[in-house]
Amino acid sequence: MSPRSDNQDDLTDDAATGADRSSDPQRPSDHVDGTPVTPSPRDEGIAQPKLGVVGYLRFAWRQLTSMRTALFLLMLLALAAIPGSLVPQRQADPNGVVQYENDHPTLFPVLDKLQVFDTYTSVWFSAIYLLLFVSLIGCIVPRTRHHWQALRTRPPKTPARLGRLAGFRTVAVTTETVTPTPTATANGGADATTGLPSVDRAVTSAMAQLRKSGYRVERFGDSVSAERGYLRETGNLVFHAALVGVLLAVGLGGGFSYTGQRLLVEGQTFTNVLGSYDSFNPGRWFSQSDLQGYNLTLDDFETEYEETNLDALGQATDYSATVTARTKDGGTTTSRLGVNEPLAIGGTNVYLLGNGYAMQVTVRDGEGNVAFQDVVPFLPEDANYTSTGVVKVPDASPEQLGMIGFFYPTAVKQSTGAFASAYPDTENPMLSLQVYTGDLGLDDGVPQSVYQLSTKGLTQIAGRQSDTPSISMKPGETKQLPDGAGSITFDGVKRYVSLDVHRDPSQLWVAAFAILSVLGLLTSLFVPRRRVWVKAVRRTGSEHGEFDLEYAGLARGEDPNLERAVADIAQRHMSDLGVRIAQ
């Protein structure tokens, strides 16, 4: 949407018709300015006609498809995308959204109502997206039609006075400046006596030179009009059409894409089927057949911490997961999954989003039966990985058990008596549990979060609100629960990772359109749009057919190399004619 150089077009028209502007210092001496028209008193207070509905619609359409509006919408789209990088998004990080709600209970409802956690599918982002799309289409279509007509239009007629144009120079073709060439004389292109080239040969030679330089040429009598640089506008249109292609690829590709999250503990295996995802966000046209069969096993997770810089002690410098991937054809590969190093498998990209600790516990009920034995992931609360989690035991007897746990990788007791973690690695791991009994509400059919426990209607038997303190345990320890409710064994600690599985079939299309837009932009920036004229002016009264050759050019937009280009054309043309140019 580059602005039109209307002043350049006006200059071309004036040059072609021989018209002069009053401000032109080279205007002819016989030029007379027109008498200014004095407005009549009757013209004052003229009422303009009303636009009407159609007029206003046309005005709105022209404003929407203008370059200024498109640039504004493009800037607005970039600004609208900022919230998507500041707060977690439901499609990419649903656990992060839950954590944000816990950390900001007052601000969360406001942002949620504004659809900030669904930025890229929100009403306001989609509106900007669609308006930009319509604006680009409305801008490209008429410009393409105009450009196609311009490509089929003959170059403009040679201006009457080339002296007004850039790079103007004139060369005298006389008997003193011409060096006769045997080839020109033999071909009939020069006078056999004087060696002067004919006007026809000079014009024909200029046409050949300009055509060889990539110009479109047209002969008008004893002059040549040439133009080049339409590739500049072509590149501009390709650039904007490629932007539309990116918008289309993103919009349509999103309908066939899907994003799923899965929390995977060391030793566990994830299979790429719909039921294995913790959360799943399909596109509009998603089908289960799009899920290609493969599975991933988390073999190991390693974290490197800063240990030398005391100001950043304990901060994670790098972490990576070792996974074993198996495909339907039986192929097995072991790969490293790191930060910004996704694993490509089965048409999807698997990203490593986060990590934490999972507690391996065994719970026996009051009758001594194993009521629960599993690995429970805990969510980190701070940089030292103080983590919280919930253990729900609905099969316990005589009453169901619920536990709210706090895990400290490196437990230290503070002066207040509370525990905290002093380091993110498991230097002194400890698990603290608050225990409740009663109906957990799991049989009511209402879905519950695995990371939260509703204590409404439950009785606390261990913790701050009971006579028994919270149960503190080290790995390998077993503790009895109060009131004969059973026992719990802390079997050990494992690491887990949060995986994001993303399929986007439009990636290649987006990449292709992006490359095409860059190429189009470079073309529109570096290909000059210019016109060049070569004119033979016969000398009145010359007995030997002497004449002058005039050269000039005109650029549309900035072209610092125009004068040099005109000089090069003149140099090559004179060399071909055998004319010496005075230094």
PDB file of C-alpha atoms in Angstrom, residues 68-232:
ATOM      1  CA  ARG A  68      -3.683   4.602   6.436  1.00  0.00           C
ATOM      2  CA  THR A  69      -6.442   2.353   7.801  1.00  0.00           C
ATOM      3  CA  ALA A  70      -4.615  -0.846   6.852  1.00  0.00           C
ATOM      4  CA  LEU A  71      -1.438   0.322   8.594  1.00  0.00           C
ATOM      5  CA  PHE A  72      -3.438   1.325  11.651  1.00  0.00           C
ATOM      6  CA  LEU A  73      -5.168  -2.072  11.773  1.00  0.00           C
ATOM      7  CA  LEU A  74      -1.820  -3.837  11.384  1.00  0.00           C
ATOM      8  CA  MET A  75      -0.414  -1.868  14.319  1.00  0.00           C
ATOM      9  CA  LEU A  76      -3.593  -2.508  16.311  1.00  0.00           C
ATOM     10  CA  LEU A  77      -3.322  -6.240  15.644  1.00  0.00           C
ATOM     11  CA  ALA A  78       0.239  -6.241  16.984  1.00  0.00           C
ATOM     12  CA  LEU A  79      -0.887  -4.379  20.106  1.00  0.00           C
ATOM     13  CA  ALA A  80      -3.853  -6.708  20.584  1.00  0.00           C
ATOM     14  CA  ALA A  81      -1.530  -9.715  20.564  1.00  0.00           C
ATOM     15  CA  ILE A  82       0.487  -8.393  23.536  1.00  0.00           C
ATOM     16  CA  PRO A  83      -1.882  -9.740  26.261  1.00  0.00           C
ATOM     17  CA  GLY A  84      -1.399 -13.222  24.819  1.00  0.00           C
ATOM     18  CA  SER A  85       2.259 -13.095  25.839  1.00  0.00           C
ATOM     19  CA  LEU A  86       1.680 -11.473  29.245  1.00  0.00           C
ATOM     20  CA  VAL A  87      -0.846 -13.895  30.736  1.00  0.00           C
ATOM     21  CA  PRO A  88      -1.239 -17.675  30.236  1.00  0.00           C
ATOM     22  CA  GLN A  89      -3.635 -18.811  27.535  1.00  0.00           C
ATOM     23  CA  ARG A  90      -6.210 -21.559  28.008  1.00  0.00           C
ATOM     24  CA  GLN A  91      -5.278 -23.289  24.786  1.00  0.00           C
ATOM     25  CA  ALA A  92      -1.554 -23.380  25.508  1.00  0.00           C
ATOM     26  CA  ASP A  93      -1.307 -23.461  29.303  1.00  0.00           C
ATOM     27  CA  PRO A  94      -4.584 -24.280  31.107  1.00  0.00           C
ATOM     28  CA  ASN A  95      -2.727 -25.102  34.327  1.00  0.00           C
ATOM     29  CA  GLY A  96      -1.145 -21.666  34.197  1.00  0.00           C
ATOM     30  CA  VAL A  97      -4.620 -20.111  33.965  1.00  0.00           C
ATOM     31  CA  VAL A  98      -5.708 -22.028  37.084  1.00  0.00           C
ATOM     32  CA  GLN A  99      -2.589 -20.867  38.881  1.00  0.00           C
ATOM     33  CA  TYR A 100      -3.200 -17.262  37.775  1.00  0.00           C
ATOM     34  CA  GLU A 101      -6.727 -17.470  39.195  1.00  0.00           C
ATOM     35  CA  ASN A 102      -5.335 -18.645  42.534  1.00  0.00           C
ATOM     36  CA  ASP A 103      -2.689 -15.910  42.608  1.00  0.00           C
ATOM     37  CA  HIS A 104      -4.981 -13.061  41.475  1.00  0.00           C
ATOM     38  CA  PRO A 105      -8.525 -13.859  42.653  1.00  0.00           C
ATOM     39  CA  THR A 106      -9.680 -10.231  42.284  1.00  0.00           C
ATOM     40  CA  LEU A 107      -8.152  -9.447  38.889  1.00  0.00           C
ATOM     41  CA  PHE A 108      -8.921 -12.796  37.268  1.00  0.00           C
ATOM     42  CA  PRO A 109     -12.717 -12.335  36.780  1.00  0.00           C
ATOM     43  CA  VAL A 110     -12.161  -8.975  35.095  1.00  0.00           C
ATOM     44  CA  LEU A 111      -9.549 -10.296  32.675  1.00  0.00           C
ATOM     45  CA  ASP A 112     -11.593 -13.424  32.032  1.00  0.00           C
ATOM     46  CA  LYS A 113     -14.640 -11.350  31.103  1.00  0.00           C
ATOM     47  CA  LEU A 114     -12.452  -9.393  28.690  1.00  0.00           C
ATOM     48  CA  GLN A 115     -11.334 -12.722  27.135  1.00  0.00           C
ATOM     49  CA  VAL A 116      -7.683 -11.974  27.871  1.00  0.00           C
ATOM     50  CA  PHE A 117      -7.000 -15.651  28.606  1.00  0.00           C
ATOM     51  CA  ASP A 118      -8.363 -16.473  25.129  1.00  0.00           C
ATOM     52  CA  THR A 119      -6.692 -13.574  23.358  1.00  0.00           C
ATOM     53  CA  TYR A 120      -6.330 -15.069  19.894  1.00  0.00           C
ATOM     54  CA  THR A 121      -9.928 -16.313  19.729  1.00  0.00           C
ATOM     55  CA  SER A 122     -11.494 -13.323  21.457  1.00  0.00           C
ATOM     56  CA  VAL A 123     -14.164 -11.188  19.825  1.00  0.00           C
ATOM     57  CA  TRP A 124     -12.015  -8.048  19.737  1.00  0.00           C
ATOM     58  CA  PHE A 125      -8.950  -9.788  18.292  1.00  0.00           C
ATOM     59  CA  SER A 126     -11.068 -11.549  15.659  1.00  0.00           C
ATOM     60  CA  ALA A 127     -12.710  -8.240  14.723  1.00  0.00           C
ATOM     61  CA  ILE A 128      -9.342  -6.581  14.114  1.00  0.00           C
ATOM     62  CA  TYR A 129      -8.178  -9.651  12.202  1.00  0.00           C
ATOM     63  CA  LEU A 130     -11.218  -9.660   9.902  1.00  0.00           C
ATOM     64  CA  LEU A 131     -11.136  -5.891   9.333  1.00  0.00           C
ATOM     65  CA  LEU A 132      -7.473  -6.104   8.327  1.00  0.00           C
ATOM     66  CA  PHE A 133      -8.297  -8.966   5.996  1.00  0.00           C
ATOM     67  CA  VAL A 134     -11.120  -7.021   4.317  1.00  0.00           C
ATOM     68  CA  SER A 135      -8.965  -3.888   4.124  1.00  0.00           C
ATOM     69  CA  LEU A 136      -6.158  -5.732   2.361  1.00  0.00           C
ATOM     70  CA  ILE A 137      -8.530  -7.402  -0.097  1.00  0.00           C
ATOM     71  CA  GLY A 138     -10.248  -4.105  -0.872  1.00  0.00           C
ATOM     72  CA  CYS A 139      -6.862  -2.488  -1.460  1.00  0.00           C
ATOM     73  CA  ILE A 140      -5.286  -5.244  -3.548  1.00  0.00           C
ATOM     74  CA  VAL A 141      -8.090  -5.975  -6.030  1.00  0.00           C
ATOM     75  CA  PRO A 142      -8.416  -2.494  -7.615  1.00  0.00           C
ATOM     76  CA  ARG A 143      -4.651  -1.979  -7.565  1.00  0.00           C
ATOM     77  CA  THR A 144      -4.122  -5.291  -9.321  1.00  0.00           C
ATOM     78  CA  ARG A 145      -6.620  -4.340 -12.001  1.00  0.00           C
ATOM     79  CA  HIS A 146      -4.968  -0.950 -12.448  1.00  0.00           C
ATOM     80  CA  HIS A 147      -1.512  -2.527 -12.566  1.00  0.00           C
ATOM     81  CA  TRP A 148      -2.637  -5.037 -15.198  1.00  0.00           C
ATOM     82  CA  GLN A 149      -3.953  -2.198 -17.352  1.00  0.00           C
ATOM     83  CA  ALA A 150      -0.699  -0.274 -16.882  1.00  0.00           C
ATOM     84  CA  LEU A 151       1.318  -3.279 -18.035  1.00  0.00           C
ATOM     85  CA  ARG A 152      -0.646  -3.333 -21.299  1.00  0.00           C
ATOM     86  CA  THR A 153      -0.442   0.422 -21.855  1.00  0.00           C
ATOM     87  CA  ARG A 154       2.101   1.900 -24.257  1.00  0.00           C
ATOM     88  CA  PRO A 155       4.851   4.073 -22.771  1.00  0.00           C
ATOM     89  CA  PRO A 156       3.877   7.768 -22.751  1.00  0.00           C
ATOM     90  CA  LYS A 157       4.752  10.091 -25.610  1.00  0.00           C
ATOM     91  CA  THR A 158       8.061  11.876 -25.531  1.00  0.00           C
ATOM     92  CA  PRO A 159       7.772  15.267 -23.770  1.00  0.00           C
ATOM     93  CA  ALA A 160       8.146  18.380 -25.863  1.00  0.00           C
ATOM     94  CA  ARG A 161      11.001  19.766 -23.746  1.00  0.00           C
ATOM     95  CA  LEU A 162      13.294  17.193 -22.201  1.00  0.00           C
ATOM     96  CA  GLY A 163      15.386  19.919 -20.626  1.00  0.00           C
ATOM     97  CA  ARG A 164      13.015  20.090 -17.694  1.00  0.00           C
ATOM     98  CA  LEU A 165      13.641  16.473 -16.674  1.00  0.00           C
ATOM     99  CA  ALA A 166      16.294  14.810 -14.544  1.00  0.00           C
ATOM    100  CA  GLY A 167      19.645  13.826 -16.041  1.00  0.00           C
ATOM    101  CA  PHE A 168      19.056  15.858 -19.176  1.00  0.00           C
ATOM    102  CA  ARG A 169      21.968  16.019 -21.558  1.00  0.00           C
ATOM    103  CA  THR A 170      22.361  16.761 -25.231  1.00  0.00           C
ATOM    104  CA  VAL A 171      25.036  15.454 -27.611  1.00  0.00           C
ATOM    105  CA  ALA A 172      25.776  16.967 -30.997  1.00  0.00           C
ATOM    106  CA  VAL A 173      26.098  14.443 -33.834  1.00  0.00           C
ATOM    107  CA  THR A 174      28.217  16.337 -36.370  1.00  0.00           C
ATOM    108  CA  THR A 175      31.079  15.617 -38.720  1.00  0.00           C
ATOM    109  CA  GLU A 176      33.498  16.745 -35.997  1.00  0.00           C
ATOM    110  CA  THR A 177      32.161  14.357 -33.339  1.00  0.00           C
ATOM    111  CA  VAL A 178      31.565  11.241 -35.423  1.00  0.00           C
ATOM    112  CA  THR A 179      34.172   8.552 -35.969  1.00  0.00           C
ATOM    113  CA  PRO A 180      33.040   6.542 -39.028  1.00  0.00           C
ATOM    114  CA  THR A 181      32.716   2.796 -38.475  1.00  0.00           C
ATOM    115  CA  PRO A 182      33.023   0.369 -41.417  1.00  0.00           C
ATOM    116  CA  THR A 183      30.152  -1.751 -40.095  1.00  0.00           C
ATOM    117  CA  ALA A 184      27.704   1.137 -39.948  1.00  0.00           C
ATOM    118  CA  THR A 185      28.644   2.311 -43.433  1.00  0.00           C
ATOM    119  CA  ALA A 186      28.342  -1.172 -44.902  1.00  0.00           C
ATOM    120  CA  ASN A 187      24.902  -1.680 -43.382  1.00  0.00           C
ATOM    121  CA  GLY A 188      23.606   1.590 -44.710  1.00  0.00           C
ATOM    122  CA  GLY A 189      23.292   3.109 -41.277  1.00  0.00           C
ATOM    123  CA  ALA A 190      25.721   5.977 -42.008  1.00  0.00           C
ATOM    124  CA  ASP A 191      26.427   8.343 -44.826  1.00  0.00           C
ATOM    125  CA  ALA A 192      29.212   6.956 -47.006  1.00  0.00           C
ATOM    126  CA  THR A 193      30.774  10.411 -47.469  1.00  0.00           C
ATOM    127  CA  THR A 194      30.549  12.028 -44.053  1.00  0.00           C
ATOM    128  CA  GLY A 195      30.174   8.911 -41.886  1.00  0.00           C
ATOM    129  CA  LEU A 196      27.254  10.523 -40.054  1.00  0.00           C
ATOM    130  CA  PRO A 197      24.699   7.995 -38.766  1.00  0.00           C
ATOM    131  CA  SER A 198      21.184   8.593 -39.946  1.00  0.00           C
ATOM    132  CA  VAL A 199      18.440   9.717 -37.589  1.00  0.00           C
ATOM    133  CA  ASP A 200      16.625   6.467 -38.204  1.00  0.00           C
ATOM    134  CA  ARG A 201      19.683   4.429 -37.221  1.00  0.00           C
ATOM    135  CA  ALA A 202      20.195   6.556 -34.090  1.00  0.00           C
ATOM    136  CA  VAL A 203      16.618   5.982 -32.983  1.00  0.00           C
ATOM    137  CA  THR A 204      16.737   2.263 -33.840  1.00  0.00           C
ATOM    138  CA  SER A 205      20.000   1.866 -31.941  1.00  0.00           C
ATOM    139  CA  ALA A 206      18.528   3.631 -28.904  1.00  0.00           C
ATOM    140  CA  MET A 207      15.553   1.291 -28.956  1.00  0.00           C
ATOM    141  CA  ALA A 208      17.868  -1.729 -29.034  1.00  0.00           C
ATOM    142  CA  GLN A 209      20.009  -0.379 -26.188  1.00  0.00           C
ATOM    143  CA  LEU A 210      17.021   0.388 -23.981  1.00  0.00           C
ATOM    144  CA  ARG A 211      15.327  -2.925 -24.724  1.00  0.00           C
ATOM    145  CA  LYS A 212      18.549  -4.728 -23.797  1.00  0.00           C
ATOM    146  CA  SER A 213      18.536  -2.834 -20.472  1.00  0.00           C
ATOM    147  CA  GLY A 214      15.080  -4.143 -19.600  1.00  0.00           C
ATOM    148  CA  TYR A 215      12.960  -1.228 -20.746  1.00  0.00           C
ATOM    149  CA  ARG A 216       9.676  -1.356 -22.602  1.00  0.00           C
ATOM    150  CA  VAL A 217      10.152   0.874 -25.617  1.00  0.00           C
ATOM    151  CA  GLU A 218       7.913   2.704 -28.031  1.00  0.00           C
ATOM    152  CA  ARG A 219       8.940   4.879 -30.950  1.00  0.00           C
ATOM    153  CA  PHE A 220       7.285   8.204 -31.553  1.00  0.00           C
ATOM    154  CA  GLY A 221       8.687   9.761 -34.735  1.00  0.00           C
ATOM    155  CA  ASP A 222      12.358  10.639 -34.151  1.00  0.00           C
ATOM    156  CA  SER A 223      12.252   9.752 -30.445  1.00  0.00           C
ATOM    157  CA  VAL A 224      12.092   6.733 -28.171  1.00  0.00           C
ATOM    158  CA  SER A 225      10.014   6.501 -25.016  1.00  0.00           C
ATOM    159  CA  ALA A 226      11.031   3.770 -22.602  1.00  0.00           C
ATOM    160  CA  GLU A 227       9.961   2.743 -19.126  1.00  0.00           C
ATOM    161  CA  ARG A 228      10.857   0.059 -16.637  1.00  0.00           C
ATOM    162  CA  GLY A 229      10.239  -0.805 -13.009  1.00  0.00           C
ATOM    163  CA  TYR A 230       6.737  -2.248 -13.169  1.00  0.00           C
ATOM    164  CA  LEU A 231       8.245  -5.121 -11.218  1.00  0.00           C
ATOM    165  CA  ARG A 232       8.312  -2.702  -8.280  1.00  0.00           C
TER     166      ARG A 232
END
